PDB file of C-alpha atoms in Angstrom:
ATOM      1  CA  MET K   1       8.688 -22.176 -23.286  1.00 54.00           C
ATOM      2  CA  ASP K   2       5.674 -20.545 -21.824  1.00 89.00           C
ATOM      3  CA  LEU K   3       5.002 -17.071 -20.427  1.00 96.00           C
ATOM      4  CA  SER K   4       2.194 -18.122 -18.090  1.00 94.00           C
ATOM      5  CA  GLY K   5       2.350 -16.087 -14.910  1.00 94.00           C
ATOM      6  CA  LYS K   6       4.639 -13.448 -16.442  1.00 97.00           C
ATOM      7  CA  ARG K   7       3.436  -9.858 -16.260  1.00 98.00           C
ATOM      8  CA  ILE K   8       4.606  -7.314 -18.815  1.00 98.00           C
ATOM      9  CA  ALA K   9       4.069  -3.563 -18.568  1.00 98.00           C
ATOM     10  CA  THR K  10       3.762  -2.038 -22.039  1.00 99.00           C
ATOM     11  CA  LEU K  11       4.677   1.637 -22.000  1.00 98.00           C
ATOM     12  CA  LEU K  12       2.756   3.599 -24.634  1.00 98.00           C
ATOM     13  CA  GLY K  13       2.493   7.242 -25.579  1.00 97.00           C
ATOM     14  CA  GLU K  14       0.850   9.061 -28.438  1.00 97.00           C
ATOM     15  CA  GLY K  15       2.265   8.121 -31.833  1.00 98.00           C
ATOM     16  CA  PHE K  16       3.387   4.562 -31.054  1.00 98.00           C
ATOM     17  CA  GLN K  17       4.204   2.416 -34.082  1.00 98.00           C
ATOM     18  CA  ASP K  18       1.128   0.212 -34.454  1.00 98.00           C
ATOM     19  CA  GLN K  19       2.770  -3.000 -35.674  1.00 98.00           C
ATOM     20  CA  GLU K  20       5.600  -2.715 -33.128  1.00 98.00           C
ATOM     21  CA  ALA K  21       3.025  -2.578 -30.334  1.00 99.00           C
ATOM     22  CA  LEU K  22       0.262  -4.887 -31.557  1.00 99.00           C
ATOM     23  CA  GLU K  23       2.316  -7.862 -32.764  1.00 99.00           C
ATOM     24  CA  PRO K  24       4.451  -8.295 -29.626  1.00 99.00           C
ATOM     25  CA  ILE K  25       1.464  -7.689 -27.327  1.00 99.00           C
ATOM     26  CA  GLY K  26      -0.485 -10.362 -29.219  1.00 98.00           C
ATOM     27  CA  PHE K  27       2.484 -12.729 -29.103  1.00 98.00           C
ATOM     28  CA  PHE K  28       3.054 -12.253 -25.369  1.00 98.00           C
ATOM     29  CA  LYS K  29      -0.639 -12.797 -24.612  1.00 98.00           C
ATOM     30  CA  SER K  30      -0.833 -15.862 -26.874  1.00 97.00           C
ATOM     31  CA  HIS K  31       1.996 -17.398 -24.836  1.00 97.00           C
ATOM     32  CA  GLY K  32       0.236 -16.779 -21.527  1.00 96.00           C
ATOM     33  CA  ALA K  33       1.642 -13.436 -20.369  1.00 97.00           C
ATOM     34  CA  GLU K  34      -0.520 -10.788 -18.761  1.00 98.00           C
ATOM     35  CA  VAL K  35       0.061  -7.459 -20.534  1.00 98.00           C
ATOM     36  CA  THR K  36      -0.834  -4.141 -18.901  1.00 98.00           C
ATOM     37  CA  ILE K  37      -0.701  -0.934 -20.920  1.00 98.00           C
ATOM     38  CA  VAL K  38       0.778   1.953 -18.959  1.00 98.00           C
ATOM     39  CA  GLY K  39       0.576   5.549 -20.171  1.00 97.00           C
ATOM     40  CA  GLU K  40       0.637   9.195 -19.227  1.00 95.00           C
ATOM     41  CA  GLU K  41      -3.036   8.945 -18.340  1.00 96.00           C
ATOM     42  CA  LYS K  42      -5.703   6.249 -18.493  1.00 97.00           C
ATOM     43  CA  GLY K  43      -7.675   5.917 -21.694  1.00 98.00           C
ATOM     44  CA  ALA K  44      -7.085   5.933 -25.429  1.00 98.00           C
ATOM     45  CA  VAL K  45      -3.549   6.073 -26.814  1.00 98.00           C
ATOM     46  CA  HIS K  46      -3.276   6.566 -30.586  1.00 98.00           C
ATOM     47  CA  GLY K  47      -0.853   4.833 -32.910  1.00 98.00           C
ATOM     48  CA  LEU K  48       0.738   6.382 -35.987  1.00 97.00           C
ATOM     49  CA  HIS K  49      -1.418   4.313 -38.348  1.00 97.00           C
ATOM     50  CA  GLY K  50      -4.802   4.382 -36.617  1.00 97.00           C
ATOM     51  CA  ALA K  51      -4.540   1.780 -33.868  1.00 98.00           C
ATOM     52  CA  ILE K  52      -6.071   2.797 -30.558  1.00 98.00           C
ATOM     53  CA  LEU K  53      -5.098   1.012 -27.360  1.00 98.00           C
ATOM     54  CA  GLU K  54      -6.336   1.701 -23.837  1.00 98.00           C
ATOM     55  CA  ALA K  55      -3.881   2.638 -21.118  1.00 98.00           C
ATOM     56  CA  GLU K  56      -5.083   0.808 -18.018  1.00 98.00           C
ATOM     57  CA  ARG K  57      -2.714   2.510 -15.591  1.00 97.00           C
ATOM     58  CA  THR K  58      -0.665   5.683 -15.361  1.00 97.00           C
ATOM     59  CA  PHE K  59       3.067   5.792 -14.619  1.00 92.00           C
ATOM     60  CA  ASN K  60       2.225   6.784 -11.040  1.00 92.00           C
ATOM     61  CA  GLU K  61      -0.339   4.011 -10.529  1.00 94.00           C
ATOM     62  CA  ALA K  62       1.764   1.194 -11.926  1.00 95.00           C
ATOM     63  CA  ASN K  63       3.979  -0.497  -9.372  1.00 93.00           C
ATOM     64  CA  ILE K  64       7.012  -2.214 -10.856  1.00 94.00           C
ATOM     65  CA  SER K  65       6.788  -4.967  -8.251  1.00 96.00           C
ATOM     66  CA  GLU K  66       3.731  -6.177 -10.190  1.00 96.00           C
ATOM     67  CA  PHE K  67       5.741  -6.741 -13.377  1.00 98.00           C
ATOM     68  CA  ASP K  68       8.446  -9.071 -14.653  1.00 97.00           C
ATOM     69  CA  ALA K  69       9.333  -6.898 -17.648  1.00 98.00           C
ATOM     70  CA  ILE K  70       8.644  -3.664 -19.470  1.00 98.00           C
ATOM     71  CA  PHE K  71       8.065  -3.498 -23.224  1.00 99.00           C
ATOM     72  CA  ILE K  72       8.528  -0.203 -25.074  1.00 99.00           C
ATOM     73  CA  PRO K  73       7.439  -0.046 -28.738  1.00 98.00           C
ATOM     74  CA  GLY K  74       8.835   2.554 -31.112  1.00 98.00           C
ATOM     75  CA  GLY K  75       7.394   5.205 -33.362  1.00 97.00           C
ATOM     76  CA  ARG K  76       7.007   8.692 -31.906  1.00 97.00           C
ATOM     77  CA  SER K  77       5.967   7.366 -28.503  1.00 97.00           C
ATOM     78  CA  PRO K  78       9.458   7.172 -26.900  1.00 98.00           C
ATOM     79  CA  ALA K  79      10.321  10.779 -27.829  1.00 96.00           C
ATOM     80  CA  TYR K  80       6.927  11.850 -26.467  1.00 96.00           C
ATOM     81  CA  LEU K  81       7.272   9.860 -23.242  1.00 97.00           C
ATOM     82  CA  ARG K  82      10.787  11.056 -22.419  1.00 96.00           C
ATOM     83  CA  LYS K  83       9.315  14.496 -21.676  1.00 96.00           C
ATOM     84  CA  PHE K  84       7.643  13.027 -18.587  1.00 96.00           C
ATOM     85  CA  PRO K  85       9.903  12.506 -15.548  1.00 96.00           C
ATOM     86  CA  ASP K  86       7.488   9.871 -14.214  1.00 95.00           C
ATOM     87  CA  ALA K  87       7.805   7.827 -17.424  1.00 96.00           C
ATOM     88  CA  VAL K  88      11.599   8.092 -17.354  1.00 97.00           C
ATOM     89  CA  GLY K  89      11.626   7.093 -13.682  1.00 96.00           C
ATOM     90  CA  PHE K  90       9.312   4.154 -14.357  1.00 96.00           C
ATOM     91  CA  VAL K  91      11.731   2.820 -16.989  1.00 97.00           C
ATOM     92  CA  ARG K  92      14.756   3.453 -14.771  1.00 97.00           C
ATOM     93  CA  SER K  93      13.141   1.464 -11.947  1.00 96.00           C
ATOM     94  CA  PHE K  94      13.122  -1.655 -14.144  1.00 96.00           C
ATOM     95  CA  ALA K  95      16.876  -1.322 -14.636  1.00 95.00           C
ATOM     96  CA  GLU K  96      17.459  -0.738 -10.928  1.00 95.00           C
ATOM     97  CA  THR K  97      15.626  -3.972 -10.107  1.00 95.00           C
ATOM     98  CA  ASP K  98      17.295  -5.907 -12.959  1.00 94.00           C
ATOM     99  CA  LYS K  99      13.975  -6.674 -14.647  1.00 97.00           C
ATOM    100  CA  LEU K 100      13.810  -7.246 -18.382  1.00 98.00           C
ATOM    101  CA  ILE K 101      13.510  -4.148 -20.571  1.00 98.00           C
ATOM    102  CA  ALA K 102      12.412  -4.894 -24.156  1.00 99.00           C
ATOM    103  CA  THR K 103      12.642  -2.154 -26.799  1.00 99.00           C
ATOM    104  CA  ILE K 104      11.965  -1.758 -30.499  1.00 98.00           C
ATOM    105  CA  CYS K 105      12.881   0.992 -32.963  1.00 98.00           C
ATOM    106  CA  HIS K 106      13.023   4.456 -31.330  1.00 98.00           C
ATOM    107  CA  ALA K 107      12.542   3.107 -27.784  1.00 98.00           C
ATOM    108  CA  GLY K 108      16.253   3.530 -27.077  1.00 97.00           C
ATOM    109  CA  GLN K 109      15.508   7.254 -26.806  1.00 97.00           C
ATOM    110  CA  LEU K 110      13.604   6.591 -23.602  1.00 97.00           C
ATOM    111  CA  LEU K 111      16.446   4.447 -22.254  1.00 98.00           C
ATOM    112  CA  ALA K 112      18.890   7.263 -23.019  1.00 98.00           C
ATOM    113  CA  ALA K 113      16.647   9.746 -21.189  1.00 97.00           C
ATOM    114  CA  ALA K 114      16.778   7.394 -18.186  1.00 97.00           C
ATOM    115  CA  ASP K 115      20.610   7.252 -18.400  1.00 97.00           C
ATOM    116  CA  LEU K 116      20.544   3.513 -19.082  1.00 97.00           C
ATOM    117  CA  VAL K 117      22.549   3.157 -22.302  1.00 97.00           C
ATOM    118  CA  LYS K 118      26.120   3.948 -21.232  1.00 97.00           C
ATOM    119  CA  ASP K 119      28.305   0.944 -22.141  1.00 97.00           C
ATOM    120  CA  LEU K 120      25.205  -0.986 -23.256  1.00 98.00           C
ATOM    121  CA  THR K 121      25.211  -2.816 -26.587  1.00 98.00           C
ATOM    122  CA  LEU K 122      21.872  -2.298 -28.269  1.00 98.00           C
ATOM    123  CA  THR K 123      20.144  -1.837 -31.577  1.00 98.00           C
ATOM    124  CA  GLY K 124      17.229   0.215 -32.798  1.00 98.00           C
ATOM    125  CA  TYR K 125      16.007   2.314 -35.674  1.00 98.00           C
ATOM    126  CA  PRO K 126      19.100   3.446 -37.632  1.00 97.00           C
ATOM    127  CA  GLY K 127      18.070   7.099 -37.263  1.00 97.00           C
ATOM    128  CA  ILE K 128      18.780   7.039 -33.498  1.00 98.00           C
ATOM    129  CA  LYS K 129      22.312   5.629 -33.844  1.00 98.00           C
ATOM    130  CA  GLU K 130      24.094   8.946 -33.290  1.00 98.00           C
ATOM    131  CA  GLU K 131      21.921   9.839 -30.292  1.00 96.00           C
ATOM    132  CA  MET K 132      22.575   6.441 -28.709  1.00 98.00           C
ATOM    133  CA  GLU K 133      26.326   6.649 -29.304  1.00 98.00           C
ATOM    134  CA  GLN K 134      26.450  10.176 -27.847  1.00 98.00           C
ATOM    135  CA  ALA K 135      24.731   8.767 -24.747  1.00 97.00           C
ATOM    136  CA  GLY K 136      27.472   6.122 -24.471  1.00 98.00           C
ATOM    137  CA  ALA K 137      25.840   3.101 -26.111  1.00 98.00           C
ATOM    138  CA  ASN K 138      27.505   0.604 -28.404  1.00 98.00           C
ATOM    139  CA  PHE K 139      24.914   0.749 -31.208  1.00 98.00           C
ATOM    140  CA  VAL K 140      24.954  -2.202 -33.616  1.00 98.00           C
ATOM    141  CA  ASP K 141      22.935  -3.044 -36.722  1.00 98.00           C
ATOM    142  CA  GLN K 142      21.498  -6.463 -35.854  1.00 98.00           C
ATOM    143  CA  PRO K 143      17.903  -7.744 -35.794  1.00 98.00           C
ATOM    144  CA  VAL K 144      17.932  -8.312 -32.032  1.00 98.00           C
ATOM    145  CA  VAL K 145      20.489  -7.737 -29.288  1.00 98.00           C
ATOM    146  CA  ALA K 146      20.391  -8.833 -25.649  1.00 98.00           C
ATOM    147  CA  ASP K 147      22.809  -7.164 -23.246  1.00 97.00           C
ATOM    148  CA  ARG K 148      22.412  -7.341 -19.478  1.00 94.00           C
ATOM    149  CA  ASN K 149      18.677  -6.930 -18.819  1.00 96.00           C
ATOM    150  CA  VAL K 150      17.892  -5.143 -22.116  1.00 98.00           C
ATOM    151  CA  VAL K 151      16.716  -6.777 -25.333  1.00 98.00           C
ATOM    152  CA  SER K 152      16.464  -4.428 -28.307  1.00 99.00           C
ATOM    153  CA  SER K 153      15.349  -4.667 -31.907  1.00 98.00           C
ATOM    154  CA  ARG K 154      15.363  -2.405 -34.972  1.00 98.00           C
ATOM    155  CA  LEU K 155      12.258  -2.525 -37.122  1.00 96.00           C
ATOM    156  CA  PRO K 156       8.897  -4.242 -37.707  1.00 97.00           C
ATOM    157  CA  GLU K 157      10.637  -6.899 -39.863  1.00 97.00           C
ATOM    158  CA  ASP K 158      12.570  -7.978 -36.769  1.00 98.00           C
ATOM    159  CA  ILE K 159       9.499  -8.534 -34.583  1.00 98.00           C
ATOM    160  CA  PRO K 160       9.419 -12.369 -34.892  1.00 98.00           C
ATOM    161  CA  VAL K 161      13.022 -12.787 -33.685  1.00 98.00           C
ATOM    162  CA  PHE K 162      12.471 -10.058 -31.056  1.00 99.00           C
ATOM    163  CA  ASN K 163       9.382 -11.846 -29.720  1.00 98.00           C
ATOM    164  CA  GLU K 164      11.241 -15.147 -29.459  1.00 97.00           C
ATOM    165  CA  LYS K 165      14.195 -13.532 -27.666  1.00 98.00           C
ATOM    166  CA  VAL K 166      11.904 -11.823 -25.139  1.00 98.00           C
ATOM    167  CA  LYS K 167      10.095 -15.121 -24.545  1.00 97.00           C
ATOM    168  CA  GLU K 168      13.405 -16.949 -24.122  1.00 96.00           C
ATOM    169  CA  LEU K 169      14.759 -14.393 -21.630  1.00 96.00           C
ATOM    170  CA  LEU K 170      11.546 -14.156 -19.626  1.00 95.00           C
ATOM    171  CA  SER K 171      11.404 -17.943 -19.474  1.00 91.00           C
ATOM    172  CA  GLY K 172      14.900 -17.894 -17.970  1.00 81.00           C
ATOM    173  CA  LYS K 173      16.496 -19.946 -20.736  1.00 54.00           C
ATOM    174  CA  ALA K 174      19.279 -17.530 -21.798  1.00 46.00           C
ATOM    175  CA  LYS K 175      21.276 -14.470 -20.774  1.00 43.00           C
ATOM    176  CA  SER K 176      23.016 -12.215 -23.343  1.00 43.00           C
ATOM    177  CA  SER K 177      23.426 -12.721 -27.070  1.00 43.00           C
ATOM    178  CA  ALA K 178      22.983 -11.140 -30.463  1.00 46.00           C
ATOM    179  CA  ALA K 179      21.145 -12.588 -33.431  1.00 48.00           C
TER     180      ALA K 179
END
């Protein structure tokens, strides 16, 4: 399976979890995907542990028709980004067009802000379980979950299985499952 020709928007805000951003981005690129970092504004975005990545486009500049999927790492970034209606709308547009949405850790918070978790089975950082359930999600404790067009994962330890599931779904080899 190869990701050549696939384009992934990576949504980052201040305080992203470094490993949850860097490892999947590296994996996607190493398998041929084009990754574009999208943020509140162009320029440096700082991770929790010192990583600095460059946002190439803003929410308003990025056109979802250019992308096959959106990837949202965790950390403090999702809680930060959900304050911006344009970020929430950008995420919602991926659901409306049935494009893949890939989340790790706290990223479910941004999906909840976009009203995308009702009746969705997903996973994430255990600390967001109550928030997800209050928003109508079926929150489960599994390394990776794929439901409809959303693939979700919990923690940095789950990144390898998360990466493989995203690759599998973007390559069109599977639909929904849990691991």
